[in-house]
Amino acid sequence: MMPIQWLTDELLGQIYIVHVFPDILFQTYIFTLELLRHLFFTFEQYKKLLGYASLPPGLAFAIAGLGSGLTEAVVVNPFEVVKVTLQTNRNAFTEQPSSFVQARQIIKTDGLGFQGLNKGLTATLGRHGVFNMVYFGFYFNVKSILPVNKDPNLEFLRKFGIGLVSGTIASIINIPFDVAKSRIQGPQPVPGEIKYRTCFKTMATVYKEEGFLALYKGLVPKIMRLGPGGLYSDFTNSQDILWHSSWDFILLSVLTGNAISSDQNCLCIHSQV
């Protein structure tokens, strides 16, 4: 019985590694791109609305970024509250509730307000609004100044470099809001006593008790996560992200075992079943 059990487990493991895991990675990759596409779409809508105000292009880009960030924050904040609550749960993984059950429990206990499912909303608004305002404002202004390269590889490096610098600067400016958000939405130092309530008061408390650098905790991993987002900073129109690098197609091909090709506005996956 033991060899059969071992063979069964080994076979299931191979099936998971060869078929299931690549599909999970692929779907995660596509989901991330879909989020980026919707973010850029929101930015484009605000930019069109600001076109009627006759603002300077640089200011219009920054305000459109701010608007898209604030919109994004309102949508994602409840999910952030649930995520942080689950991540700070010290119970064993098998004893933790699902995301839906956790959300329902938060609503039942604390409601939908600023102490419940929308806890830390002001900090999240600052986090996303400031980041997108700086990122989009800096990216499109600098991109319009630096000349376009005819060499596709140099042009990719130009866009990637601008996006990397934009994401890094935006991360440095908005991370105090990120720290405040984590303190507000996370577990309080003394159980049953709320120490961190509002965004700016939380920043002041952290600065007073822990020093200025405490407002920049986690800056390096934040830059590593958000800075390289410049890879997808450009798009062909309001609804289509431009795939800058052939490495994207190589990665997806390796992950899925499918042949992948593209034209200007779409990604085509040819299954090799």
Coordinates of C-alpha atoms in Angstrom, one line a residue:
M1 CA 0.0 0.0 0.0
M2 CA 2.8 2.4 0.8
P3 CA 4.4 2.4 -2.7
I4 CA 0.9 3.0 -4.2
Q5 CA 0.2 5.9 -1.8
W6 CA 3.7 7.4 -2.6
L7 CA 3.1 7.0 -6.3
T8 CA -0.4 8.7 -6.0
D9 CA 1.0 11.6 -4.0
E10 CA 3.9 12.0 -6.4
L11 CA 1.6 11.9 -9.4
L12 CA -0.8 14.5 -7.9
G13 CA 2.2 16.7 -7.0
Q14 CA 3.5 16.5 -10.6
I15 CA 0.0 17.4 -12.0
Y16 CA -0.1 20.4 -9.6
I17 CA 3.3 21.6 -10.6
V18 CA 2.9 21.1 -14.3
H19 CA -0.7 22.1 -14.8
V20 CA -2.3 23.8 -11.8
F21 CA 0.5 26.0 -10.5
P22 CA 1.3 27.6 -13.9
D23 CA -2.3 28.4 -14.4
I24 CA -2.5 30.1 -11.0
L25 CA 0.5 32.2 -11.8
F26 CA -0.9 33.1 -15.2
Q27 CA -4.3 34.1 -13.8
T28 CA -2.6 36.2 -11.1
Y29 CA -0.5 37.9 -13.7
I30 CA -3.5 38.6 -15.9
F31 CA -5.5 39.8 -12.9
T32 CA -2.7 42.3 -12.0
L33 CA -2.7 43.7 -15.6
E34 CA -6.5 44.0 -15.5
L35 CA -6.3 46.1 -12.3
L36 CA -3.7 48.3 -14.0
R37 CA -5.9 48.6 -17.0
H38 CA -8.9 49.8 -15.0
L39 CA -6.6 52.2 -13.0
F40 CA -5.4 53.7 -16.3
F41 CA -9.0 53.8 -17.6
T42 CA -10.1 55.8 -14.6
F43 CA -7.1 58.2 -15.1
E44 CA -8.1 58.7 -18.7
Q45 CA -11.7 59.6 -17.7
Y46 CA -10.5 62.2 -15.3
K47 CA -8.1 63.6 -17.8
K48 CA -10.9 64.0 -20.4
L49 CA -13.1 65.8 -17.8
L50 CA -10.2 68.1 -17.0
G51 CA -9.8 68.9 -20.7
Y52 CA -12.8 71.2 -20.4
A53 CA -11.0 73.3 -17.7
S54 CA -8.2 74.4 -19.9
L55 CA -5.5 73.5 -17.4
P56 CA -1.8 73.2 -18.2
P57 CA -1.0 69.6 -19.2
G58 CA 1.3 69.0 -16.3
L59 CA -1.3 70.1 -13.7
A60 CA -4.1 68.2 -15.5
F61 CA -2.1 65.0 -15.4
A62 CA -1.4 65.4 -11.6
I63 CA -5.1 66.2 -10.8
A64 CA -6.3 63.3 -13.0
G65 CA -3.9 61.0 -11.1
L66 CA -5.2 62.3 -7.8
G67 CA -8.8 61.7 -8.9
S68 CA -8.0 58.1 -10.0
G69 CA -6.2 57.4 -6.8
L70 CA -9.1 58.7 -4.6
T71 CA -11.5 56.6 -6.6
E72 CA -9.3 53.6 -6.3
A73 CA -9.0 54.1 -2.5
V74 CA -12.7 54.2 -1.9
V75 CA -13.1 50.9 -3.8
V76 CA -10.2 49.0 -2.2
N77 CA -10.3 50.2 1.4
P78 CA -12.9 47.6 2.6
F79 CA -10.7 44.8 1.1
E80 CA -7.7 46.3 2.8
V81 CA -9.4 46.2 6.2
V82 CA -10.4 42.5 5.7
K83 CA -6.8 41.7 4.4
V84 CA -5.1 43.3 7.4
T85 CA -7.5 41.7 9.8
L86 CA -6.8 38.3 8.4
Q87 CA -3.0 38.9 8.2
T88 CA -2.8 39.9 11.9
N89 CA -4.9 37.0 13.0
R90 CA -2.6 34.8 15.2
N91 CA -4.7 31.7 15.0
A92 CA -3.6 28.7 13.0
F93 CA -4.3 29.0 9.2
T94 CA -6.9 26.2 9.4
E95 CA -8.8 28.1 12.1
Q96 CA -9.0 31.4 10.3
P97 CA -12.3 32.5 8.7
S98 CA -12.7 33.1 5.0
S99 CA -12.6 36.6 3.6
F100 CA -16.3 36.7 3.3
V101 CA -16.9 35.5 6.8
Q102 CA -14.4 38.0 8.2
A103 CA -16.0 40.9 6.3
R104 CA -19.4 39.9 7.6
Q105 CA -18.0 39.7 11.2
I106 CA -16.5 43.2 10.9
I107 CA -19.8 44.6 9.7
K108 CA -21.7 42.8 12.5
T109 CA -19.3 44.0 15.2
D110 CA -18.2 47.5 14.0
G111 CA -20.5 48.4 11.1
L112 CA -19.7 49.9 7.8
G113 CA -18.3 53.2 9.2
F114 CA -14.8 54.5 10.0
Q115 CA -14.4 52.0 12.9
G116 CA -15.7 49.1 10.8
L117 CA -15.3 48.1 7.2
N118 CA -14.1 51.6 6.2
K119 CA -11.6 52.0 9.0
G120 CA -8.6 54.0 7.9
L121 CA -10.3 55.4 4.8
T122 CA -8.7 58.8 5.1
A123 CA -5.2 57.2 5.3
T124 CA -6.0 55.1 2.3
L125 CA -7.3 58.1 0.4
G126 CA -4.0 59.8 1.1
R127 CA -2.0 56.8 0.3
H128 CA -3.5 56.2 -3.2
G129 CA -4.3 59.8 -4.0
V130 CA -0.8 61.1 -3.3
F131 CA 0.9 58.2 -5.0
N132 CA -1.1 58.5 -8.2
M133 CA -0.9 62.3 -8.3
V134 CA 2.9 62.2 -8.1
Y135 CA 3.3 59.1 -10.3
F136 CA 1.1 60.2 -13.2
G137 CA 2.1 63.8 -13.0
F138 CA 5.8 63.1 -13.0
Y139 CA 5.6 60.3 -15.5
F140 CA 3.7 62.0 -18.3
N141 CA 5.5 65.3 -17.8
V142 CA 9.0 63.8 -18.0
K143 CA 8.0 61.4 -20.8
S144 CA 6.9 64.4 -22.9
I145 CA 10.3 66.1 -22.3
L146 CA 12.6 63.2 -23.1
P147 CA 12.9 62.4 -26.8
V148 CA 11.5 59.2 -28.2
N149 CA 14.0 56.6 -29.3
K150 CA 13.6 54.8 -32.6
D151 CA 15.3 51.7 -31.3
P152 CA 12.6 49.6 -29.6
N153 CA 14.9 48.4 -26.9
L154 CA 16.1 52.0 -26.0
E155 CA 12.5 53.2 -26.1
F156 CA 11.5 50.4 -23.7
L157 CA 14.4 51.4 -21.3
R158 CA 13.3 55.1 -21.6
K159 CA 9.7 54.3 -20.5
F160 CA 10.8 51.8 -17.9
G161 CA 13.3 54.2 -16.4
I162 CA 10.8 57.0 -16.2
G163 CA 8.2 54.7 -14.7
L164 CA 10.8 53.4 -12.2
V165 CA 11.8 56.9 -11.1
S166 CA 8.1 58.0 -10.9
G167 CA 7.1 55.0 -8.8
T168 CA 10.1 55.5 -6.5
I169 CA 9.5 59.2 -5.9
A170 CA 5.7 58.6 -5.4
S171 CA 6.5 55.8 -2.9
I172 CA 8.8 58.1 -0.9
I173 CA 6.2 60.9 -0.7
N174 CA 3.2 58.7 0.1
I175 CA 4.7 56.2 2.6
P176 CA 3.8 58.1 5.7
F177 CA 0.1 57.6 4.7
D178 CA 0.9 53.9 4.2
V179 CA 2.3 53.7 7.7
A180 CA -0.7 55.5 9.2
K181 CA -3.0 53.2 7.4
S182 CA -1.3 50.1 8.7
R183 CA -1.4 51.5 12.3
I184 CA -5.1 52.3 12.1
Q185 CA -6.3 49.1 10.4
G186 CA -3.9 46.8 12.3
P187 CA -4.2 45.6 15.9
Q188 CA -3.8 48.4 18.5
P189 CA -1.0 48.3 21.1
V190 CA -3.4 47.9 24.0
P191 CA -6.3 45.5 23.4
G192 CA -9.6 47.3 23.8
E193 CA -8.0 50.7 23.6
I194 CA -7.9 52.6 20.3
K195 CA -4.6 54.5 20.0
Y196 CA -4.5 55.2 16.3
R197 CA -7.7 56.8 15.0
T198 CA -7.2 59.4 12.3
C199 CA -4.6 59.7 9.6
F200 CA -2.7 62.9 10.5
K201 CA -3.0 62.3 14.3
T202 CA -1.5 58.9 13.8
M203 CA 1.4 60.4 11.8
A204 CA 2.0 62.9 14.6
T205 CA 1.9 60.2 17.3
V206 CA 4.4 58.0 15.4
Y207 CA 6.7 61.0 14.8
K208 CA 6.5 62.0 18.5
E209 CA 7.1 58.5 19.9
E210 CA 9.3 56.8 17.4
G211 CA 11.0 59.6 15.4
F212 CA 10.8 60.9 11.8
L213 CA 12.3 57.7 10.2
A214 CA 9.4 55.6 11.7
L215 CA 7.2 57.2 9.1
Y216 CA 9.3 55.6 6.4
K217 CA 9.3 52.0 7.7
G218 CA 8.9 49.5 4.9
L219 CA 10.1 52.0 2.2
V220 CA 12.6 49.6 0.5
P221 CA 10.1 46.8 -0.1
K222 CA 7.5 49.3 -1.1
I223 CA 9.8 50.7 -3.8
M224 CA 10.7 47.2 -4.9
R225 CA 7.0 46.5 -5.3
L226 CA 5.7 49.7 -6.8
G227 CA 8.8 51.2 -8.5
P228 CA 9.0 48.6 -11.3
G229 CA 5.3 49.2 -12.0
G230 CA 6.7 51.5 -14.7
L231 CA 6.9 48.5 -16.9
Y232 CA 3.2 48.9 -17.6
S233 CA 3.0 52.7 -17.3
D234 CA 2.2 53.3 -20.9
F235 CA -0.9 52.3 -22.9
T236 CA -2.1 52.4 -26.5
N237 CA -5.4 54.1 -25.7
S238 CA -7.8 54.5 -22.8
Q239 CA -8.5 50.8 -22.5
D240 CA -5.5 48.9 -23.7
I241 CA -2.1 48.5 -21.9
L242 CA 0.9 48.4 -24.3
W243 CA 3.0 45.4 -23.7
H244 CA 6.5 46.9 -23.7
S245 CA 8.7 43.9 -23.6
S246 CA 8.9 40.5 -25.3
W247 CA 9.9 39.1 -21.9
D248 CA 6.2 39.3 -20.9
F249 CA 5.3 36.9 -23.7
I250 CA 8.2 34.6 -22.9
L251 CA 7.2 34.5 -19.2
L252 CA 3.5 33.7 -20.0
S253 CA 4.6 31.1 -22.6
V254 CA 6.9 29.4 -20.0
L255 CA 4.2 29.5 -17.3
T256 CA 1.3 28.2 -19.4
G257 CA 3.0 26.0 -22.0
N258 CA 1.1 27.9 -24.7
A259 CA 2.3 29.8 -27.7
I260 CA 1.7 33.5 -27.4
S261 CA 1.6 36.2 -30.0
S262 CA 0.4 39.8 -30.0
D263 CA -0.6 42.7 -32.2
Q264 CA -0.7 46.4 -31.3
N265 CA -3.7 46.2 -29.0
C266 CA -4.3 42.6 -27.9
L267 CA -2.6 39.5 -26.4
C268 CA -3.4 36.2 -28.2
I269 CA -2.8 32.9 -26.5
H270 CA -2.7 29.8 -28.7
S271 CA -3.2 26.6 -26.7
Q272 CA -1.1 23.6 -27.5
V273 CA -3.5 21.0 -26.3

